Amino acid sequence: MKGLDRAFLALGALAGLLGVAASAASAHVSGADSLKTAAQFLLFHAPALLALAALSATGTTHRPVTRLAGAGLVLGLTLFAGDLALRALHGTALFPMAAPIGGVLLMGGWLLAAMAALIPTRR
């Protein structure tokens, strides 16, 4: 398994950890709907990152596109969930339009994952 695939495994596990932590924190913060949403997105995308790493490492899908899909999910999660969590916990935004940009990157990551499955691989 290459370094980039290992990085996606680690980032997927980190997304899961942060999702659990955000879920727990949202139980103790008043008005934590944004934090709950951030937690859900982290938890929904953590297994996707693990799967993309495995698919890339085994060559089951088109490796460069699969890795690009993973990068889109990681960056999208960072912006989307990060902005929502920061707003919920500190009342400030990451930067203007961070969450919408992150959402678009997440959608792009999923589209790239679909493309990676459809592009023939060389074996």
PDB file of C-alpha atoms in Angstrom:
ATOM      1  CA  MET A   1       0.000   0.000   0.000  1.00  0.00           C
ATOM      2  CA  LYS A   2       1.415   3.365  -1.038  1.00  0.00           C
ATOM      3  CA  GLY A   3       1.840   6.373   1.236  1.00  0.00           C
ATOM      4  CA  LEU A   4      -1.115   8.270  -0.219  1.00  0.00           C
ATOM      5  CA  ASP A   5      -3.455   5.323   0.310  1.00  0.00           C
ATOM      6  CA  ARG A   6      -2.209   5.023   3.901  1.00  0.00           C
ATOM      7  CA  ALA A   7      -2.862   8.738   4.363  1.00  0.00           C
ATOM      8  CA  PHE A   8      -6.471   8.288   3.217  1.00  0.00           C
ATOM      9  CA  LEU A   9      -6.861   5.392   5.656  1.00  0.00           C
ATOM     10  CA  ALA A  10      -5.552   7.547   8.471  1.00  0.00           C
ATOM     11  CA  LEU A  11      -7.716  10.514   7.452  1.00  0.00           C
ATOM     12  CA  GLY A  12     -10.785   8.277   7.244  1.00  0.00           C
ATOM     13  CA  ALA A  13     -10.097   6.998  10.741  1.00  0.00           C
ATOM     14  CA  LEU A  14      -9.562  10.573  11.943  1.00  0.00           C
ATOM     15  CA  ALA A  15     -12.888  11.612  10.384  1.00  0.00           C
ATOM     16  CA  GLY A  16     -14.565   8.810  12.317  1.00  0.00           C
ATOM     17  CA  LEU A  17     -12.880   9.861  15.553  1.00  0.00           C
ATOM     18  CA  LEU A  18     -13.872  13.504  15.057  1.00  0.00           C
ATOM     19  CA  GLY A  19     -17.401  12.483  14.140  1.00  0.00           C
ATOM     20  CA  VAL A  20     -17.805  10.574  17.392  1.00  0.00           C
ATOM     21  CA  ALA A  21     -16.271  13.460  19.368  1.00  0.00           C
ATOM     22  CA  ALA A  22     -18.545  16.010  17.683  1.00  0.00           C
ATOM     23  CA  SER A  23     -21.582  13.800  18.333  1.00  0.00           C
ATOM     24  CA  ALA A  24     -20.690  13.613  22.007  1.00  0.00           C
ATOM     25  CA  ALA A  25     -20.012  17.349  22.217  1.00  0.00           C
ATOM     26  CA  SER A  26     -23.312  18.176  20.522  1.00  0.00           C
ATOM     27  CA  ALA A  27     -25.144  16.469  23.382  1.00  0.00           C
ATOM     28  CA  HIS A  28     -23.690  19.081  25.755  1.00  0.00           C
ATOM     29  CA  VAL A  29     -23.935  22.258  23.663  1.00  0.00           C
ATOM     30  CA  SER A  30     -27.185  24.172  23.406  1.00  0.00           C
ATOM     31  CA  GLY A  31     -28.328  24.868  19.845  1.00  0.00           C
ATOM     32  CA  ALA A  32     -25.912  22.302  18.456  1.00  0.00           C
ATOM     33  CA  ASP A  33     -27.734  21.471  15.223  1.00  0.00           C
ATOM     34  CA  SER A  34     -24.735  22.592  13.166  1.00  0.00           C
ATOM     35  CA  LEU A  35     -22.413  20.461  15.256  1.00  0.00           C
ATOM     36  CA  LYS A  36     -24.698  17.445  14.818  1.00  0.00           C
ATOM     37  CA  THR A  37     -24.653  17.985  11.066  1.00  0.00           C
ATOM     38  CA  ALA A  38     -20.854  18.223  11.077  1.00  0.00           C
ATOM     39  CA  ALA A  39     -20.677  14.995  13.097  1.00  0.00           C
ATOM     40  CA  GLN A  40     -22.997  13.202  10.698  1.00  0.00           C
ATOM     41  CA  PHE A  41     -20.981  14.281   7.665  1.00  0.00           C
ATOM     42  CA  LEU A  42     -17.748  13.138   9.291  1.00  0.00           C
ATOM     43  CA  LEU A  43     -19.259   9.779  10.227  1.00  0.00           C
ATOM     44  CA  PHE A  44     -20.867   9.263   6.800  1.00  0.00           C
ATOM     45  CA  HIS A  45     -17.671  10.028   4.922  1.00  0.00           C
ATOM     46  CA  ALA A  46     -15.201   8.171   7.169  1.00  0.00           C
ATOM     47  CA  PRO A  47     -16.085   4.723   5.723  1.00  0.00           C
ATOM     48  CA  ALA A  48     -16.045   6.194   2.209  1.00  0.00           C
ATOM     49  CA  LEU A  49     -12.457   7.340   2.703  1.00  0.00           C
ATOM     50  CA  LEU A  50     -11.478   3.924   4.043  1.00  0.00           C
ATOM     51  CA  ALA A  51     -13.106   2.265   1.037  1.00  0.00           C
ATOM     52  CA  LEU A  52     -11.467   4.618  -1.456  1.00  0.00           C
ATOM     53  CA  ALA A  53      -8.064   3.883   0.090  1.00  0.00           C
ATOM     54  CA  ALA A  54      -8.668   0.145  -0.209  1.00  0.00           C
ATOM     55  CA  LEU A  55      -9.965   0.412  -3.774  1.00  0.00           C
ATOM     56  CA  SER A  56      -6.978   2.498  -4.798  1.00  0.00           C
ATOM     57  CA  ALA A  57      -4.463   0.225  -3.088  1.00  0.00           C
ATOM     58  CA  THR A  58      -5.846  -2.888  -4.757  1.00  0.00           C
ATOM     59  CA  GLY A  59      -6.196  -1.270  -8.162  1.00  0.00           C
ATOM     60  CA  THR A  60      -9.883  -2.168  -8.274  1.00  0.00           C
ATOM     61  CA  THR A  61     -10.743   1.315  -9.496  1.00  0.00           C
ATOM     62  CA  HIS A  62      -8.810   3.811 -11.579  1.00  0.00           C
ATOM     63  CA  ARG A  63      -6.126   4.753  -9.058  1.00  0.00           C
ATOM     64  CA  PRO A  64      -5.476   8.434  -9.930  1.00  0.00           C
ATOM     65  CA  VAL A  65      -9.174   9.284 -10.112  1.00  0.00           C
ATOM     66  CA  THR A  66      -9.877   7.348  -6.913  1.00  0.00           C
ATOM     67  CA  ARG A  67      -7.159   9.292  -5.119  1.00  0.00           C
ATOM     68  CA  LEU A  68      -8.533  12.550  -6.496  1.00  0.00           C
ATOM     69  CA  ALA A  69     -11.974  11.545  -5.193  1.00  0.00           C
ATOM     70  CA  GLY A  70     -10.466  10.928  -1.763  1.00  0.00           C
ATOM     71  CA  ALA A  71      -8.737  14.291  -1.824  1.00  0.00           C
ATOM     72  CA  GLY A  72     -12.033  15.973  -2.738  1.00  0.00           C
ATOM     73  CA  LEU A  73     -13.778  14.265   0.175  1.00  0.00           C
ATOM     74  CA  VAL A  74     -11.021  15.185   2.637  1.00  0.00           C
ATOM     75  CA  LEU A  75     -10.893  18.829   1.575  1.00  0.00           C
ATOM     76  CA  GLY A  76     -14.677  19.057   1.382  1.00  0.00           C
ATOM     77  CA  LEU A  77     -15.066  17.557   4.859  1.00  0.00           C
ATOM     78  CA  THR A  78     -12.442  19.881   6.267  1.00  0.00           C
ATOM     79  CA  LEU A  79     -14.222  22.948   4.937  1.00  0.00           C
ATOM     80  CA  PHE A  80     -17.838  21.849   5.450  1.00  0.00           C
ATOM     81  CA  ALA A  81     -17.631  20.101   8.820  1.00  0.00           C
ATOM     82  CA  GLY A  82     -14.895  22.417  10.042  1.00  0.00           C
ATOM     83  CA  ASP A  83     -16.950  25.515   9.326  1.00  0.00           C
ATOM     84  CA  LEU A  84     -20.096  24.091  10.932  1.00  0.00           C
ATOM     85  CA  ALA A  85     -18.212  22.932  14.021  1.00  0.00           C
ATOM     86  CA  LEU A  86     -16.382  26.232  14.409  1.00  0.00           C
ATOM     87  CA  ARG A  87     -19.669  28.140  14.137  1.00  0.00           C
ATOM     88  CA  ALA A  88     -21.321  25.903  16.733  1.00  0.00           C
ATOM     89  CA  LEU A  89     -18.455  25.925  19.208  1.00  0.00           C
ATOM     90  CA  HIS A  90     -17.006  29.434  18.794  1.00  0.00           C
ATOM     91  CA  GLY A  91     -19.659  31.426  16.928  1.00  0.00           C
ATOM     92  CA  THR A  92     -17.312  32.292  14.090  1.00  0.00           C
ATOM     93  CA  ALA A  93     -16.944  31.073  10.526  1.00  0.00           C
ATOM     94  CA  LEU A  94     -13.837  29.433   9.104  1.00  0.00           C
ATOM     95  CA  PHE A  95     -14.025  31.945   6.237  1.00  0.00           C
ATOM     96  CA  PRO A  96     -16.902  33.257   4.101  1.00  0.00           C
ATOM     97  CA  MET A  97     -18.485  30.508   1.963  1.00  0.00           C
ATOM     98  CA  ALA A  98     -16.356  27.735   3.543  1.00  0.00           C
ATOM     99  CA  ALA A  99     -19.320  25.389   4.104  1.00  0.00           C
ATOM    100  CA  PRO A 100     -20.825  25.816   0.605  1.00  0.00           C
ATOM    101  CA  ILE A 101     -17.421  25.376  -1.032  1.00  0.00           C
ATOM    102  CA  GLY A 102     -16.861  22.281   1.106  1.00  0.00           C
ATOM    103  CA  GLY A 103     -20.258  20.920   0.089  1.00  0.00           C
ATOM    104  CA  VAL A 104     -19.457  21.373  -3.593  1.00  0.00           C
ATOM    105  CA  LEU A 105     -16.105  19.634  -3.078  1.00  0.00           C
ATOM    106  CA  LEU A 106     -17.881  16.737  -1.354  1.00  0.00           C
ATOM    107  CA  MET A 107     -20.264  16.373  -4.285  1.00  0.00           C
ATOM    108  CA  GLY A 108     -17.312  16.513  -6.670  1.00  0.00           C
ATOM    109  CA  GLY A 109     -15.523  13.833  -4.643  1.00  0.00           C
ATOM    110  CA  TRP A 110     -18.524  11.526  -4.934  1.00  0.00           C
ATOM    111  CA  LEU A 111     -18.763  12.194  -8.672  1.00  0.00           C
ATOM    112  CA  LEU A 112     -15.078  11.357  -9.053  1.00  0.00           C
ATOM    113  CA  ALA A 113     -15.605   8.153  -7.055  1.00  0.00           C
ATOM    114  CA  ALA A 114     -18.302   7.149  -9.537  1.00  0.00           C
ATOM    115  CA  MET A 115     -16.029   7.989 -12.446  1.00  0.00           C
ATOM    116  CA  ALA A 116     -13.174   5.980 -10.912  1.00  0.00           C
ATOM    117  CA  ALA A 117     -15.431   2.931 -10.822  1.00  0.00           C
ATOM    118  CA  LEU A 118     -16.384   3.342 -14.486  1.00  0.00           C
ATOM    119  CA  ILE A 119     -12.963   4.061 -15.980  1.00  0.00           C
ATOM    120  CA  PRO A 120     -11.282   0.794 -16.998  1.00  0.00           C
ATOM    121  CA  THR A 121      -8.146  -0.110 -15.063  1.00  0.00           C
ATOM    122  CA  ARG A 122      -4.957  -1.600 -16.453  1.00  0.00           C
ATOM    123  CA  ARG A 123      -3.909  -4.844 -14.841  1.00  0.00           C
TER     124      ARG A 123
END
